[in-house]
């Protein structure tokens, strides 16, 4: 009888957490679905920052809700809930940062200075501390050691054309794996960022900056080439090209990054 009660209680808690996760991010979902548009045959997106600015109060309301989450509450969530929360927080506060100077801005880099980058600014009240975007990405997500999720690099968005697409919907625990998989395939399929020509694989600089993350046993991959080979269809790799990547006989070069604002204007 006691174990039956425990099973029912656990199931109710799981359902409650899932609903709380969806409810928490619903305002962000509404903003994204309204103001982020798919472009380039669906492989990237453009952001209507003017429209975001008109609904700045709604964005601030969502950010305030995120700030109200305590460290104790966060630690009660499973990994998927935590990761969805952190990705949404990073993306939403990045939009907030852009809006501080929009429309008088051509790149997120304009918001930095000679001494510090925009990602090192401490302006995000989250989980009991005032944090930077770098802290969210590199400490809470990558530095925690608990997620081992290289696909986050196709989900967190730096408000630049060179970045993977800002997804048109909020991340949620229930759909997180599917969303991350779609974002990865989407980014790899963007021939302005990743492509093969002759005997060379040209990749976004993201793969250079975070190469260690792609070589850290995600789905048993131990090299960047092995990670890429998880997605041969996205890059339209022929069997011959796949064989060269596998044998490490294909050159890999990294492309310059486009830091221009991913604005739809």
Tab-separated table of C-alpha atoms in Angstrom:
chain	number	residue	atom	x	y	z
A	1	UNK	CA	0.000	0.000	0.000
A	2	UNK	CA	2.830	2.352	0.921
A	3	UNK	CA	4.657	1.709	-2.369
A	4	UNK	CA	1.448	2.289	-4.364
A	5	UNK	CA	1.026	5.626	-2.582
A	6	UNK	CA	4.647	6.501	-3.420
A	7	UNK	CA	4.134	5.676	-7.113
A	8	UNK	CA	0.976	7.798	-7.308
A	9	UNK	CA	2.655	10.681	-5.459
A	10	UNK	CA	5.701	10.509	-7.746
A	11	UNK	CA	3.490	10.528	-10.835
A	12	UNK	CA	1.544	13.540	-9.565
A	13	UNK	CA	4.757	15.405	-8.809
A	14	UNK	CA	6.082	14.657	-12.312
A	15	UNK	CA	2.859	15.924	-13.916
A	16	UNK	CA	2.891	19.028	-11.700
A	17	UNK	CA	6.526	19.777	-12.557
A	18	UNK	CA	5.848	19.321	-16.289
A	19	UNK	CA	2.873	21.692	-16.132
A	20	UNK	CA	4.885	24.200	-14.124
A	21	UNK	CA	7.646	24.034	-16.722
A	22	UNK	CA	5.223	24.710	-19.582
A	23	UNK	CA	3.401	27.451	-17.667
A	24	UNK	CA	6.608	29.182	-16.608
A	25	UNK	CA	7.817	29.640	-20.179
A	26	UNK	CA	4.447	30.381	-21.825
A	27	UNK	CA	4.987	34.186	-21.948
A	28	UNK	CA	8.333	33.633	-23.694
A	29	UNK	CA	6.640	31.174	-26.045
A	30	UNK	CA	4.097	33.825	-27.041
A	31	UNK	CA	6.767	36.445	-27.696
A	32	UNK	CA	8.925	34.094	-29.758
A	33	UNK	CA	6.083	32.771	-31.875
A	34	UNK	CA	5.038	36.336	-32.685
A	35	UNK	CA	8.393	38.014	-33.260
A	36	UNK	CA	10.820	35.379	-34.592
A	37	UNK	CA	10.474	34.432	-38.241
A	38	UNK	CA	11.993	31.551	-40.187
A	39	UNK	CA	14.231	32.561	-43.127
A	40	UNK	CA	16.633	30.938	-45.602
A	41	UNK	CA	14.385	27.940	-46.221
A	42	UNK	CA	13.974	27.358	-42.506
A	43	UNK	CA	17.622	26.950	-41.505
A	44	UNK	CA	17.833	30.292	-39.688
A	45	UNK	CA	15.619	32.994	-38.226
A	46	UNK	CA	15.321	36.767	-38.021
A	47	UNK	CA	14.168	38.624	-34.923
A	48	UNK	CA	11.737	41.554	-34.938
A	49	UNK	CA	13.363	43.596	-32.181
A	50	UNK	CA	11.032	46.521	-32.903
A	51	UNK	CA	8.065	44.329	-32.034
A	52	UNK	CA	9.863	43.018	-28.953
A	53	UNK	CA	10.393	46.620	-27.872
A	54	UNK	CA	6.669	47.329	-28.194
A	55	UNK	CA	6.038	44.385	-25.881
A	56	UNK	CA	8.928	45.145	-23.554
A	57	UNK	CA	6.648	44.989	-20.508
A	58	UNK	CA	5.705	41.403	-21.335
A	59	UNK	CA	9.362	40.452	-21.733
A	60	UNK	CA	10.249	42.094	-18.423
A	61	UNK	CA	7.387	40.244	-16.770
A	62	UNK	CA	8.765	36.930	-17.992
A	63	UNK	CA	12.283	37.818	-16.851
A	64	UNK	CA	10.921	38.713	-13.437
A	65	UNK	CA	9.240	35.314	-13.238
A	66	UNK	CA	12.549	33.619	-14.014
A	67	UNK	CA	14.275	35.686	-11.348
A	68	UNK	CA	11.717	34.536	-8.776
A	69	UNK	CA	12.835	30.906	-9.145
A	70	UNK	CA	15.019	30.020	-6.166
A	71	UNK	CA	18.083	27.808	-6.168
A	72	UNK	CA	16.174	25.343	-3.985
A	73	UNK	CA	13.318	25.129	-6.508
A	74	UNK	CA	15.781	24.766	-9.376
A	75	UNK	CA	17.544	21.878	-7.666
A	76	UNK	CA	14.259	19.991	-7.312
A	77	UNK	CA	13.843	19.889	-11.089
A	78	UNK	CA	15.224	17.162	-13.312
A	79	UNK	CA	18.037	17.902	-15.782
A	80	UNK	CA	15.687	18.573	-18.694
A	81	UNK	CA	13.706	21.151	-16.721
A	82	UNK	CA	16.889	22.827	-15.542
A	83	UNK	CA	18.436	22.950	-19.001
A	84	UNK	CA	15.283	24.290	-20.667
A	85	UNK	CA	15.116	26.979	-17.980
A	86	UNK	CA	18.747	28.020	-18.462
A	87	UNK	CA	18.559	28.100	-22.274
A	88	UNK	CA	15.372	30.197	-22.202
A	89	UNK	CA	16.916	32.503	-19.601
A	90	UNK	CA	20.040	33.023	-21.702
A	91	UNK	CA	18.050	33.785	-24.851
A	92	UNK	CA	15.491	36.042	-23.182
A	93	UNK	CA	18.105	38.113	-21.371
A	94	UNK	CA	20.096	38.412	-24.592
A	95	UNK	CA	17.049	39.995	-26.225
A	96	UNK	CA	16.706	42.249	-23.176
A	97	UNK	CA	20.345	43.314	-23.564
A	98	UNK	CA	19.808	44.193	-27.231
A	99	UNK	CA	16.727	46.253	-26.371
A	100	UNK	CA	18.757	48.484	-24.032
A	101	UNK	CA	20.224	50.216	-27.098
A	102	UNK	CA	18.004	49.142	-30.003
A	103	UNK	CA	17.612	50.472	-32.676
A	104	UNK	CA	20.973	52.251	-32.325
A	105	UNK	CA	22.952	49.042	-32.562
A	106	UNK	CA	24.469	47.029	-35.391
A	107	UNK	CA	25.939	44.173	-33.365
A	108	UNK	CA	25.771	42.802	-29.846
A	109	UNK	CA	29.472	43.567	-29.702
A	110	UNK	CA	28.559	47.277	-29.703
A	111	UNK	CA	27.332	46.741	-26.140
A	112	UNK	CA	30.771	45.796	-24.878
A	113	UNK	CA	33.801	47.953	-24.228
A	114	UNK	CA	37.547	47.783	-24.681
A	115	UNK	CA	37.842	46.230	-21.234
A	116	UNK	CA	34.866	43.857	-21.192
A	117	UNK	CA	32.577	41.984	-23.556
A	118	UNK	CA	28.768	42.230	-23.494
A	119	UNK	CA	28.704	38.609	-22.316
A	120	UNK	CA	30.649	39.459	-19.166
A	121	UNK	CA	28.210	42.179	-18.024
A	122	UNK	CA	26.562	41.213	-14.749
A	123	UNK	CA	22.937	42.240	-15.225
A	124	UNK	CA	20.965	38.980	-14.913
A	125	UNK	CA	19.289	38.320	-11.531
A	126	UNK	CA	19.043	34.541	-11.571
A	127	UNK	CA	19.083	31.809	-8.929
A	128	UNK	CA	20.035	34.140	-6.129
A	129	UNK	CA	22.913	35.949	-7.843
A	130	UNK	CA	23.454	38.728	-10.363
A	131	UNK	CA	25.011	36.924	-13.289
A	132	UNK	CA	26.399	37.519	-16.766
A	133	UNK	CA	25.424	35.684	-19.931
A	134	UNK	CA	28.851	34.035	-19.778
A	135	UNK	CA	28.037	32.771	-16.304
A	136	UNK	CA	24.786	31.196	-17.480
A	137	UNK	CA	26.418	29.477	-20.452
A	138	UNK	CA	29.863	28.571	-19.209
A	139	UNK	CA	29.252	28.054	-15.484
A	140	UNK	CA	25.646	26.954	-15.052
A	141	UNK	CA	25.288	25.015	-18.320
A	142	UNK	CA	28.718	23.927	-19.489
A	143	UNK	CA	30.678	24.204	-16.264
A	144	UNK	CA	28.316	22.211	-14.076
A	145	UNK	CA	29.484	18.887	-15.522
A	146	UNK	CA	25.986	17.439	-15.152
A	147	UNK	CA	24.491	17.949	-18.613
A	148	UNK	CA	27.216	16.965	-21.145
A	149	UNK	CA	25.036	18.441	-23.865
A	150	UNK	CA	26.957	19.907	-26.832
A	151	UNK	CA	23.724	20.601	-28.687
A	152	UNK	CA	23.114	23.603	-26.426
A	153	UNK	CA	25.462	25.489	-28.761
A	154	UNK	CA	22.681	25.356	-31.361
A	155	UNK	CA	20.074	26.563	-28.848
A	156	UNK	CA	21.635	29.499	-26.971
A	157	UNK	CA	21.526	32.528	-29.230
A	158	UNK	CA	23.943	35.482	-29.281
A	159	UNK	CA	21.709	37.783	-31.373
A	160	UNK	CA	24.013	37.550	-34.396
A	161	UNK	CA	23.631	36.342	-37.969
A	162	UNK	CA	26.449	33.849	-37.440
A	163	UNK	CA	24.600	32.228	-34.546
A	164	UNK	CA	22.330	29.223	-34.833
A	165	UNK	CA	18.693	30.222	-35.181
A	166	UNK	CA	16.807	31.664	-32.234
A	167	UNK	CA	14.084	29.043	-32.054
A	168	UNK	CA	10.524	30.235	-32.671
A	169	UNK	CA	9.318	28.541	-29.515
A	170	UNK	CA	10.383	28.236	-25.896
A	171	UNK	CA	12.331	25.196	-24.753
A	172	UNK	CA	10.454	22.854	-22.420
A	173	UNK	CA	11.484	19.735	-20.551
A	174	UNK	CA	8.948	17.557	-22.336
A	175	UNK	CA	10.271	18.426	-25.797
A	176	UNK	CA	13.871	19.345	-25.027
A	177	UNK	CA	15.651	16.420	-26.691
A	178	UNK	CA	13.580	16.797	-29.875
A	179	UNK	CA	14.108	20.567	-29.903
A	180	UNK	CA	17.879	20.267	-29.480
A	181	UNK	CA	18.065	17.626	-32.197
A	182	UNK	CA	16.087	19.802	-34.599
A	183	UNK	CA	18.255	22.832	-33.835
A	184	UNK	CA	21.427	20.834	-34.493
A	185	UNK	CA	20.210	19.539	-37.828
A	186	UNK	CA	18.909	22.944	-38.754
A	187	UNK	CA	22.241	24.625	-38.113
A	188	UNK	CA	24.296	21.994	-39.899
A	189	UNK	CA	21.999	22.267	-42.922
A	190	UNK	CA	22.718	25.999	-43.256
A	191	UNK	CA	25.179	26.138	-46.144
A	192	UNK	CA	26.229	29.684	-45.213
A	193	UNK	CA	27.690	28.258	-42.004
A	194	UNK	CA	28.620	24.647	-42.772
A	195	UNK	CA	29.359	22.904	-46.083
A	196	UNK	CA	31.704	20.564	-47.942
A	197	UNK	CA	33.714	21.653	-50.974
A	198	UNK	CA	36.230	19.423	-52.710
A	199	UNK	CA	38.083	17.625	-49.918
A	200	UNK	CA	37.405	20.202	-47.207
A	201	UNK	CA	34.658	20.457	-44.609
A	202	UNK	CA	33.968	24.095	-43.782
A	203	UNK	CA	32.371	24.587	-40.387
A	204	UNK	CA	31.150	27.462	-38.234
A	205	UNK	CA	33.678	28.797	-35.744
A	206	UNK	CA	31.357	27.454	-33.023
A	207	UNK	CA	32.943	24.057	-33.654
A	208	UNK	CA	36.395	25.549	-33.107
A	209	UNK	CA	35.539	27.534	-29.979
A	210	UNK	CA	33.804	24.622	-28.274
A	211	UNK	CA	35.506	21.665	-29.888
A	212	UNK	CA	36.063	19.961	-26.539
A	213	UNK	CA	32.304	19.840	-25.953
A	214	UNK	CA	31.816	17.948	-29.216
A	215	UNK	CA	34.517	15.449	-28.289
A	216	UNK	CA	33.248	14.628	-24.806
A	217	UNK	CA	31.530	11.276	-25.442
A	218	UNK	CA	28.139	12.600	-26.526
A	219	UNK	CA	26.567	9.448	-28.001
A	220	UNK	CA	30.016	7.851	-27.676
A	221	UNK	CA	31.701	10.367	-29.998
A	222	UNK	CA	35.340	11.170	-29.222
A	223	UNK	CA	36.136	13.602	-32.042
A	224	UNK	CA	34.573	16.515	-33.892
A	225	UNK	CA	34.437	14.407	-37.041
A	226	UNK	CA	32.547	11.688	-35.193
A	227	UNK	CA	30.020	14.232	-33.930
A	228	UNK	CA	29.482	15.564	-37.464
A	229	UNK	CA	28.972	12.002	-38.692
A	230	UNK	CA	25.947	11.720	-36.420
A	231	UNK	CA	24.226	14.102	-38.878
A	232	UNK	CA	25.347	13.155	-42.418
A	233	UNK	CA	21.977	13.981	-43.993
A	234	UNK	CA	21.951	17.541	-42.652
A	235	UNK	CA	25.226	18.231	-44.480
A	236	UNK	CA	24.302	16.089	-47.483
A	237	UNK	CA	27.479	14.045	-47.039
A	238	UNK	CA	28.039	11.368	-49.645
A	239	UNK	CA	29.206	7.893	-48.557
A	240	UNK	CA	32.674	8.788	-49.862
A	241	UNK	CA	32.771	12.017	-47.837
A	242	UNK	CA	31.594	10.189	-44.750
A	243	UNK	CA	34.359	7.633	-45.186
A	244	UNK	CA	36.977	10.404	-45.482
A	245	UNK	CA	35.693	12.085	-42.347
A	246	UNK	CA	35.761	8.793	-40.500
A	247	UNK	CA	39.338	8.091	-41.567
A	248	UNK	CA	40.353	11.677	-40.824
A	249	UNK	CA	41.489	12.254	-44.413
A	250	UNK	CA	39.184	15.228	-45.040
A	251	UNK	CA	40.431	18.687	-44.142
A	252	UNK	CA	38.414	20.775	-41.690
A	253	UNK	CA	38.459	24.570	-41.836
A	254	UNK	CA	36.524	27.066	-39.770
A	255	UNK	CA	34.624	29.986	-41.250
A	256	UNK	CA	34.641	33.590	-40.082
A	257	UNK	CA	31.759	34.528	-37.813
A	258	UNK	CA	29.167	37.135	-38.773
A	259	UNK	CA	28.469	39.295	-35.707
A	260	UNK	CA	25.877	41.535	-37.411
A	261	UNK	CA	22.566	41.766	-35.543
A	262	UNK	CA	20.031	39.098	-36.517
A	263	UNK	CA	17.382	41.776	-37.011
A	264	UNK	CA	14.656	41.405	-39.592
A	265	UNK	CA	14.828	45.093	-40.543
